[in-house]
mmCIF file of C-alpha atoms in Angstrom:
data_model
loop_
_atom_site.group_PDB
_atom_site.id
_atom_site.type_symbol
_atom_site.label_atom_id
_atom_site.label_comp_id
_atom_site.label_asym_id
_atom_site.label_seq_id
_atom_site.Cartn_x
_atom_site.Cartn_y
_atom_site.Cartn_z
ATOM 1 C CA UNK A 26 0.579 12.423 -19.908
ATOM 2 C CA UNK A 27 -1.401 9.644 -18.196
ATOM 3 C CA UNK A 28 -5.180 9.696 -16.678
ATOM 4 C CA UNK A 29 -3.005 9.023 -13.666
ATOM 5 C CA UNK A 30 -0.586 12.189 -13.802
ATOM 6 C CA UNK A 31 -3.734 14.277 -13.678
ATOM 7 C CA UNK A 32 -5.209 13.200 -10.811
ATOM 8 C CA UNK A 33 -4.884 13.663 -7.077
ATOM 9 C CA UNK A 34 -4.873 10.261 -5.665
ATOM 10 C CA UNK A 35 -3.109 8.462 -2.758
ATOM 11 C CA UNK A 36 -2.495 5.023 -3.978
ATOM 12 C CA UNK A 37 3.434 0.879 19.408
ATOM 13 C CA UNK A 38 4.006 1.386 22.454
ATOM 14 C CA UNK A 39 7.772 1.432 23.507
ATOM 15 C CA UNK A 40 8.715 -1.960 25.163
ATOM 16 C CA UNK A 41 11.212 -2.268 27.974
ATOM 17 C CA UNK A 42 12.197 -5.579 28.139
ATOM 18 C CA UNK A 43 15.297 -5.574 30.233
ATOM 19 C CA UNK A 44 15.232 -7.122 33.495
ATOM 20 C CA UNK A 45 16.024 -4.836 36.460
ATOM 21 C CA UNK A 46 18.972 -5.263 38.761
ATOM 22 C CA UNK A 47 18.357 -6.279 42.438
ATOM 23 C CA UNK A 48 19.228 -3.695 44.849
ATOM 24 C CA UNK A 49 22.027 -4.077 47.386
ATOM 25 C CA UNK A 50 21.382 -5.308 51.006
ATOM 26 C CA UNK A 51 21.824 -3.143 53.739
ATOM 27 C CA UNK A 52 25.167 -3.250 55.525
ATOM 28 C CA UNK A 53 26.701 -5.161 52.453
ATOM 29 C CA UNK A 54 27.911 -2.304 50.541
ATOM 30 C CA UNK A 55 30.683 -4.173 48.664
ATOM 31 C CA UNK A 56 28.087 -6.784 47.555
ATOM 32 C CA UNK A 57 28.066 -6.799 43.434
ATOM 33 C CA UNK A 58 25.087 -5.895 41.323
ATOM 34 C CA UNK A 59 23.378 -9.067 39.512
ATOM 35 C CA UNK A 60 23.934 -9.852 36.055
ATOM 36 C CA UNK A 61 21.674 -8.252 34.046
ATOM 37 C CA UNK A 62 20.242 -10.996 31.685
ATOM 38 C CA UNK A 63 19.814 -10.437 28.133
ATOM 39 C CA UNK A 64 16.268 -10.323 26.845
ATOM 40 C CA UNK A 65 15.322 -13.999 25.395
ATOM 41 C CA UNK A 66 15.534 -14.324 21.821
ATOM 42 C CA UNK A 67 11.993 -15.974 21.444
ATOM 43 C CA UNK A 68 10.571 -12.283 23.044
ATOM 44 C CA UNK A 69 12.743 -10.144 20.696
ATOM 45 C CA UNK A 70 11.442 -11.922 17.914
ATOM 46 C CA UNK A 71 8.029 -11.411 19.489
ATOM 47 C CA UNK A 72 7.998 -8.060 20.025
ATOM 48 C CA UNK A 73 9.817 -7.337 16.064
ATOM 49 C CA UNK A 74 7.303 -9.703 14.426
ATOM 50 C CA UNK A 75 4.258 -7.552 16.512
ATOM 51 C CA UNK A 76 6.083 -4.188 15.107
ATOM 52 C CA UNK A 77 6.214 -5.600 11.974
ATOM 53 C CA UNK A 78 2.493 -6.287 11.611
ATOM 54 C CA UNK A 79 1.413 -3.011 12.736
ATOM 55 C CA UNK A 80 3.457 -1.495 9.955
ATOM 56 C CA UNK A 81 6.141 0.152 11.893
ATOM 57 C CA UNK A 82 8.984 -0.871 9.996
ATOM 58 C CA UNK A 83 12.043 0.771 11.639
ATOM 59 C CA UNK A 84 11.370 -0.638 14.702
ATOM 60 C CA UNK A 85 10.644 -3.830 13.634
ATOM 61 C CA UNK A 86 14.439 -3.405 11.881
ATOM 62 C CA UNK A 87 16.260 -2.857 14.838
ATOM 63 C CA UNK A 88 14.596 -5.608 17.046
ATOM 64 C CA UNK A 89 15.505 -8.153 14.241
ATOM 65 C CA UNK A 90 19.018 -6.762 13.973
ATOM 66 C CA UNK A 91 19.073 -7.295 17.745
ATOM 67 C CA UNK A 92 17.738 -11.151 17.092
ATOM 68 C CA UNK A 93 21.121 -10.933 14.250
ATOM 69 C CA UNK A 94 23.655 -9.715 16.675
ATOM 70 C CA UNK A 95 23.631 -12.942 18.734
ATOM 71 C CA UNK A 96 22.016 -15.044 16.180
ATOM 72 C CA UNK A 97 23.788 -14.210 12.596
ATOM 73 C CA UNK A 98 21.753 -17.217 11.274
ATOM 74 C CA UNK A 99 18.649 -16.815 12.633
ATOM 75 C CA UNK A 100 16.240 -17.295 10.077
ATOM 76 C CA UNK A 101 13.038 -15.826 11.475
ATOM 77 C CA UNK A 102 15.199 -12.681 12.239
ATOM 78 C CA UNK A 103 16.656 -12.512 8.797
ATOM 79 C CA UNK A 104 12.927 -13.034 6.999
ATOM 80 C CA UNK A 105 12.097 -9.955 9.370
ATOM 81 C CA UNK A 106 15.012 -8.153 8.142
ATOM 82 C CA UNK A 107 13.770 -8.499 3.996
ATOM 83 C CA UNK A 108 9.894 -7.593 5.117
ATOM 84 C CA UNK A 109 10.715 -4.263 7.262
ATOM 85 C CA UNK A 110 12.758 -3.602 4.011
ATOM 86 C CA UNK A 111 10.265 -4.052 1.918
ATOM 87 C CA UNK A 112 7.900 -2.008 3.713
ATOM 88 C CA UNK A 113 10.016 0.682 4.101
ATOM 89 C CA UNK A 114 10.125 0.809 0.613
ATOM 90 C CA UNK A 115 13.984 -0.082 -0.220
ATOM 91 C CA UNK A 116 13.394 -2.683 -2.708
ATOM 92 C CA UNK A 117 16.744 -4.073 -3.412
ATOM 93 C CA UNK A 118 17.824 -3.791 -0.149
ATOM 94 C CA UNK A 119 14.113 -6.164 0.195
ATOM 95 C CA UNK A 120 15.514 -8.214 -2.879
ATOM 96 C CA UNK A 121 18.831 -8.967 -1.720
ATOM 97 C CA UNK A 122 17.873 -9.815 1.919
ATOM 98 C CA UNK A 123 14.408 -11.901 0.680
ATOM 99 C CA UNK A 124 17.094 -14.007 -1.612
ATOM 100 C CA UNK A 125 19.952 -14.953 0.811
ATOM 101 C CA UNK A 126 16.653 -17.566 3.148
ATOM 102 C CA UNK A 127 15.258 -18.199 -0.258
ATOM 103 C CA UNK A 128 17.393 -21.969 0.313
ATOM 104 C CA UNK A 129 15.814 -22.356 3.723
ATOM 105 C CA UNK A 130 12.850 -24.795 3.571
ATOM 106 C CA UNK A 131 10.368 -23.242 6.171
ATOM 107 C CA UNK A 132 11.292 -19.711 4.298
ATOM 108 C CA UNK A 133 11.666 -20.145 0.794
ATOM 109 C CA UNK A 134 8.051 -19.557 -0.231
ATOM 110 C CA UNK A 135 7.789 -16.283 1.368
ATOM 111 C CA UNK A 136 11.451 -15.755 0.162
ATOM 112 C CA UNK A 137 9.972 -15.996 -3.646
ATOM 113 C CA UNK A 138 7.004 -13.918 -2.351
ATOM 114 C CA UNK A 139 9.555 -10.978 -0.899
ATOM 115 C CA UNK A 140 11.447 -11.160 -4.127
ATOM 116 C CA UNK A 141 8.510 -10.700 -6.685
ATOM 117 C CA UNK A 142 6.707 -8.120 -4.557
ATOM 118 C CA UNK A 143 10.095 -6.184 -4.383
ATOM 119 C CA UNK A 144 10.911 -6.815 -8.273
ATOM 120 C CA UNK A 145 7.242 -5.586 -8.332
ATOM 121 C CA UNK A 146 8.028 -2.150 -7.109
ATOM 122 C CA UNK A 147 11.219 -1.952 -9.285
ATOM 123 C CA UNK A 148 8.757 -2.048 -12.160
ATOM 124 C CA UNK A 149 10.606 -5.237 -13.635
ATOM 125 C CA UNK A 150 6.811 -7.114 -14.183
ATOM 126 C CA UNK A 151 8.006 -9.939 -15.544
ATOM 127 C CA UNK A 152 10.587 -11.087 -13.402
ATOM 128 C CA UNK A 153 8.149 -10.363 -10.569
ATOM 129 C CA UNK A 154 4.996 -12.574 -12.205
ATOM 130 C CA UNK A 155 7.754 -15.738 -12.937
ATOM 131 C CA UNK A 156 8.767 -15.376 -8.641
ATOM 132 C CA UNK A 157 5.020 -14.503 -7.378
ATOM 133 C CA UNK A 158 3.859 -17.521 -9.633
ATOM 134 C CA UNK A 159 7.378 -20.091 -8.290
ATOM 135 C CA UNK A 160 5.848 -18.682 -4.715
ATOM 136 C CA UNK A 161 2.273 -19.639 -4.691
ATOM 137 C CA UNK A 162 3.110 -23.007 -6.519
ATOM 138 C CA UNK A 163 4.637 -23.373 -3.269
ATOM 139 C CA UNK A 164 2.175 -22.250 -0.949
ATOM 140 C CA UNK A 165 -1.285 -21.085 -2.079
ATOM 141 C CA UNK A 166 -2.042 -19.190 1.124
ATOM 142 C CA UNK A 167 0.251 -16.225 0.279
ATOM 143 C CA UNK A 168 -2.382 -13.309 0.099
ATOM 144 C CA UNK A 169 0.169 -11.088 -0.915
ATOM 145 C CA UNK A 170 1.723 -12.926 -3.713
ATOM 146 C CA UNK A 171 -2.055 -13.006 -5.312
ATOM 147 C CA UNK A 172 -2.395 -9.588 -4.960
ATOM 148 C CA UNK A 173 0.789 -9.072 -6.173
ATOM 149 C CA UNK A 174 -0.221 -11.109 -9.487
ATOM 150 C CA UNK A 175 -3.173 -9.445 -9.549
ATOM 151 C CA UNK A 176 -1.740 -5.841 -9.897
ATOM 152 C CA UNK A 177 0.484 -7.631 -12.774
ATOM 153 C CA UNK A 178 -2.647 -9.223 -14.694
ATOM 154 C CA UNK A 179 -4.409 -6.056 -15.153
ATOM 155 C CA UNK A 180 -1.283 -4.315 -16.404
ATOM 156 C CA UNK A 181 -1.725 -7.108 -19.565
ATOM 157 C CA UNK A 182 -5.480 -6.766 -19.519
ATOM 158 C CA UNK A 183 -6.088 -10.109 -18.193
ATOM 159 C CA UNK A 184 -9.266 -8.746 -16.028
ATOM 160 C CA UNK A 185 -10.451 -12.703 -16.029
ATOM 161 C CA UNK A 186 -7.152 -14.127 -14.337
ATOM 162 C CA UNK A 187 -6.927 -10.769 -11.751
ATOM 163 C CA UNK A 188 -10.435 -10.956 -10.770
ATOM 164 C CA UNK A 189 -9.754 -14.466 -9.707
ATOM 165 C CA UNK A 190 -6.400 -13.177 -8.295
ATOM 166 C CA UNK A 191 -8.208 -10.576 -6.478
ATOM 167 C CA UNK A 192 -10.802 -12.870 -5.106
ATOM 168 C CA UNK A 193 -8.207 -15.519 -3.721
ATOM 169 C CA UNK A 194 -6.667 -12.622 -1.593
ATOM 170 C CA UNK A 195 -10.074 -11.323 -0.604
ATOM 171 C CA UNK A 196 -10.734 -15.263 0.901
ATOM 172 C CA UNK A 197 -8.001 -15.439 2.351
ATOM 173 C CA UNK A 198 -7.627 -12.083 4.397
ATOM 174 C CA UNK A 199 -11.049 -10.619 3.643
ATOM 175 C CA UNK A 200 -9.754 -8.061 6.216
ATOM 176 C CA UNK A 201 -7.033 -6.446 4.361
ATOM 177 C CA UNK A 202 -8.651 -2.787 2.898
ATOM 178 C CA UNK A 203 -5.636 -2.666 -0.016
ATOM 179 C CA UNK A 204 -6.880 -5.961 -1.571
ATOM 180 C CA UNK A 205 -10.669 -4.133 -2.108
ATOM 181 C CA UNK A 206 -8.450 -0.707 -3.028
ATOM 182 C CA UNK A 207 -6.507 -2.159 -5.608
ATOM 183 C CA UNK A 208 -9.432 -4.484 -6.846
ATOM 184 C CA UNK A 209 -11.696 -1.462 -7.604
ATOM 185 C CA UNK A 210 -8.624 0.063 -9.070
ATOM 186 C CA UNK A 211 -8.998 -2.746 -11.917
ATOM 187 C CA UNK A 212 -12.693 -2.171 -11.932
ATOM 188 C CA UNK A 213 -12.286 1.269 -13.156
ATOM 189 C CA UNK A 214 -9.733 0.709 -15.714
ATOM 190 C CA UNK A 215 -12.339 -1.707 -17.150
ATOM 191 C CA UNK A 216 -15.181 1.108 -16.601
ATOM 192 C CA UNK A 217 -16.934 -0.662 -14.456
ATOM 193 C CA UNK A 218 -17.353 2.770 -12.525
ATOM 194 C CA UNK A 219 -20.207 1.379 -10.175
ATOM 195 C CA UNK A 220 -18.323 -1.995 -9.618
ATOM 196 C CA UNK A 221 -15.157 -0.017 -8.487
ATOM 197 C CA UNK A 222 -17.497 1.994 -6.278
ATOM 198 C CA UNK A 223 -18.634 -1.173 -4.560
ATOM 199 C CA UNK A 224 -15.016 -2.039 -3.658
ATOM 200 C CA UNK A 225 -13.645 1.260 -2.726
ATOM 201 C CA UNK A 226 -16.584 1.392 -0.522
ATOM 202 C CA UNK A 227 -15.384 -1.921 1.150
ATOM 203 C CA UNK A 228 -12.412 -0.935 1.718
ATOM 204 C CA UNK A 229 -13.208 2.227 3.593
ATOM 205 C CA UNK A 230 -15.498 0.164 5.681
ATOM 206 C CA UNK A 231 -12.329 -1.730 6.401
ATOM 207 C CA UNK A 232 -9.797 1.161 7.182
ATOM 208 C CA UNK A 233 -11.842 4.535 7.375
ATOM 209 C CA UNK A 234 -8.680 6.618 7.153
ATOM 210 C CA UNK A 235 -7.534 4.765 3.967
ATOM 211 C CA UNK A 236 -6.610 7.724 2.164
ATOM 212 C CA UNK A 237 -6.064 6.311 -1.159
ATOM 213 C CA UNK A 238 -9.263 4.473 -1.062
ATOM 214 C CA UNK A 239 -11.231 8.189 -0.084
ATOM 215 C CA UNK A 240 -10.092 9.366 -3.098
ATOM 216 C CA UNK A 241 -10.669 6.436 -5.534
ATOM 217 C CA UNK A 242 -14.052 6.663 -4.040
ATOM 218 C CA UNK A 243 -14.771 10.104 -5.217
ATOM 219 C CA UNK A 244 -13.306 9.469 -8.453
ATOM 220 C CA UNK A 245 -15.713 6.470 -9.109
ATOM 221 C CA UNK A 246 -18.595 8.242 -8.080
ATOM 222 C CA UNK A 247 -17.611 11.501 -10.008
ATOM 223 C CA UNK A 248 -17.645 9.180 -12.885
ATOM 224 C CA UNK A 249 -20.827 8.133 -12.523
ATOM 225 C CA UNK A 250 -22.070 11.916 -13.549
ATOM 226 C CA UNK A 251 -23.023 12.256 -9.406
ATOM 227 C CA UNK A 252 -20.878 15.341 -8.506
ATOM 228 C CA UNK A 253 -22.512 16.567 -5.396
ATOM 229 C CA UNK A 254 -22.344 13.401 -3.882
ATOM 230 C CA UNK A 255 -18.480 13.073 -4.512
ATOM 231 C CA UNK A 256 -17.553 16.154 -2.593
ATOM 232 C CA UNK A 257 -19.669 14.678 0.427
ATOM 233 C CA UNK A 258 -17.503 15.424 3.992
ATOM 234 C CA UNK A 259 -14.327 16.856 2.132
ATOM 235 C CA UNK A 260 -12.563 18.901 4.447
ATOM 236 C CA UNK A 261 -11.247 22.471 3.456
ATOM 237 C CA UNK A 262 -7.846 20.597 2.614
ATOM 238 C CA UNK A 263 -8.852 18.120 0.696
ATOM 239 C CA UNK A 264 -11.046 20.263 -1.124
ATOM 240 C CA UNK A 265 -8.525 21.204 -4.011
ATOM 241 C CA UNK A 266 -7.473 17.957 -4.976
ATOM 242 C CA UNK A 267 -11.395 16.690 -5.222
ATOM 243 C CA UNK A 268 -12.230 19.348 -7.434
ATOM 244 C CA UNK A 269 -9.786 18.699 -9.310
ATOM 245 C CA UNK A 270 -10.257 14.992 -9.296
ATOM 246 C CA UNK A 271 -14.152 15.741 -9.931
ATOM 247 C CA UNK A 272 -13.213 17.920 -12.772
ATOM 248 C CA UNK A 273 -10.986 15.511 -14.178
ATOM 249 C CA UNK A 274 -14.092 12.762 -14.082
ATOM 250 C CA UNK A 275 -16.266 15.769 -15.075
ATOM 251 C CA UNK A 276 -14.036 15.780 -18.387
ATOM 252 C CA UNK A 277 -13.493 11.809 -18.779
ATOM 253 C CA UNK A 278 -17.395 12.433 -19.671
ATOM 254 C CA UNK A 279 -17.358 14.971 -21.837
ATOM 255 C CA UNK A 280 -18.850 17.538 -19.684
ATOM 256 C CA UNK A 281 -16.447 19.794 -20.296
ATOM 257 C CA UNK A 282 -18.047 23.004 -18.829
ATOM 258 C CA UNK A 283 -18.159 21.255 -15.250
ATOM 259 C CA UNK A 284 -14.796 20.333 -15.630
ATOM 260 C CA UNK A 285 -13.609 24.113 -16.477
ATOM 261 C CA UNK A 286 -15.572 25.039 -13.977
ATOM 262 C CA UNK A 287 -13.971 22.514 -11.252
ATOM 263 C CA UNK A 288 -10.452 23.500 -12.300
ATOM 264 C CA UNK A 289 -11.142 26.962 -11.859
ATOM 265 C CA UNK A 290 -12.650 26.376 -8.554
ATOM 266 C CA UNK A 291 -8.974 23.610 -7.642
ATOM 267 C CA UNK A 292 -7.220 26.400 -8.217
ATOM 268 C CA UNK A 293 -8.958 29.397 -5.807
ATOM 269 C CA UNK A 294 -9.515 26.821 -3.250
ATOM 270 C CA UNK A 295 -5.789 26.111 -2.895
ATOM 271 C CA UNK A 296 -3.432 27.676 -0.943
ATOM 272 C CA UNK A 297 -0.897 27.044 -3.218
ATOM 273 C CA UNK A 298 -0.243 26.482 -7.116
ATOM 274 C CA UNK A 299 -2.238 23.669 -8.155
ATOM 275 C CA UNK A 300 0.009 22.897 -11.259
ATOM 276 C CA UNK A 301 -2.256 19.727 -11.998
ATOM 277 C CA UNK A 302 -5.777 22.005 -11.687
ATOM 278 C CA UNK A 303 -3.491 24.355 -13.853
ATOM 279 C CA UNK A 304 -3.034 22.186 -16.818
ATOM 280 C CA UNK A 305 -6.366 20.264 -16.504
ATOM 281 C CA UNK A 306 -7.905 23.417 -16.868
ATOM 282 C CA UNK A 307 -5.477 24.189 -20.201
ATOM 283 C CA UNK A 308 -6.805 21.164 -21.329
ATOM 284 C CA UNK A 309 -10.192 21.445 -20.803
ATOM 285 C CA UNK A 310 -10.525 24.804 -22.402
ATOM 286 C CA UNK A 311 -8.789 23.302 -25.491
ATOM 287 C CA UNK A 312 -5.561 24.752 -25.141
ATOM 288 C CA UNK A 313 -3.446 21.330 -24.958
ATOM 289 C CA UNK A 314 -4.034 17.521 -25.671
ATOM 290 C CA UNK A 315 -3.324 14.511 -22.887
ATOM 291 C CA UNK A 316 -0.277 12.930 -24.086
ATOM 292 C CA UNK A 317 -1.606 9.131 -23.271
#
């Protein structure tokens, strides 16, 4: 079983934008009501591309689906389409929809990116690294694409090459809280515990209810041997999953009689079974191996 597997970790306003229809005059009863107008397709695309950065993906969708009911070829609309896909998390749906602009000029560069991000999530690493590499030789500026490569340089160990992937996204959307998430992500596989801290931290500052990033956090500070300070504002909720996540650090170090102890403590403090407290705590106490 993987480190991973044992841990707890996370890793709009409705529009109207039809016009209304004038009332009728008085004494003209038989006089027809105007034409409503359609909505312009420069303000559908607006209002989809605004959904679409504020990560609400469905409606996004059907905004750009609008846009390709009256504009089948509408490129802008179908590059909408492939992203809201992605982000929903339907990956060849992404794929498919990324590769039939990848021939249009303006598109083709963020094409590549959609396709490697989404072969990315399919877990096919190589296929993504050969399109997120075609994409940036394109265009440079693709944040996305270097994080992307990033994530696929530390699965080969290539901490060099992903540090420098890592800092190209950071420059150019210093912003974005899952470029310091993932970046202290590859910090801790190297053990650079306090390093990771430094970017988890970052990333909080960035997006305070980052949940992933609260928990990587704690990990990276349980790490460093400071337990107290790792439980620091959980909330009776969270409280199970960061003892066990403490306990699991607790036992990364050797301190095995904090760790039993932590378990122990996962698994009164949640309402429910705490399977993962339950075998941590089988493991700790010598009664099973991880299967790494």
């Amino acid at each position: 079983m993987s480190h991973a597997s044992r841990l707890v970790l996370a890793f709009a306003a409705a529009l109207s934008l039809g016009a209304c229809a004038t009332a009728t005059a008085p004494n003209e009863s038989a006089a027809p009501y105007a034409a409503i107008e359609p909505v312009p397709i420069p303000r559908l695309l607006e209002a989809a591309d605004n959904l679409l950065a504020r990560e609400q993906y469905k409606s996004a969708l059907r905004f750009y689906v609008q846009v390709l009911d009256r504009e089948p070829d509408n490129a802008a609309a179908r590059l909408g389409v492939a992203e809201s896909y992605l982000g929903l998390g339907a990956a060849p749906a992404a794929e498919a929809a990324f590769a039939a602009i990848e021939d249009v000029p303006a598109f083709a560069a963020r094409a590549r990116q959609g396709k490697g991000l989404a072969a990315l999530r399919q877990g096919d690493h190589a296929r993504a690294g050969t399109l997120l590499r075609d994409a940036l030789a394109r265009d440079d500026t693709l944040w996305r694409a270097h994080l992307g490569l990033a994530r696929i340089l530390d699965g080969e160990a290539r901490w060099r090459e992903a540090a420098a992937a890592y800092a190209r996204a950071a420059e150019l959307n210093p912003d974005a809280a899952a470029i310091h998430n993932n970046w202290g992500m590859s910090l801790l596989a190297q053990g650079d515990y306090a390093g990771a801290e430094a970017k988890f931290a970052r990333a909080l500052e960035l997006a305070p209810d980052l949940e992933a990033a609260r928990n990587n956090y704690r990990f990276a500070i349980a790490l460093q041997g400071r337990y107290r300070e790792a439980f620091a504002g959980a909330s009776d909720r969270d409280l199970p999953a960061v003892l066990n996540n403490v306990g699991y650090a607790a036992m990364m170090r050797g301190d095995k009689d904090r760790a039993r102890s932590y378990f122990a403590r996962a698994l009164e403090a949640s309402p429910h079974f705490l399977a993962v407290a339950h075998e941590n705590l089988q493991l700790a106490k010598g009664q099973g191996e991880p299967n790494d």
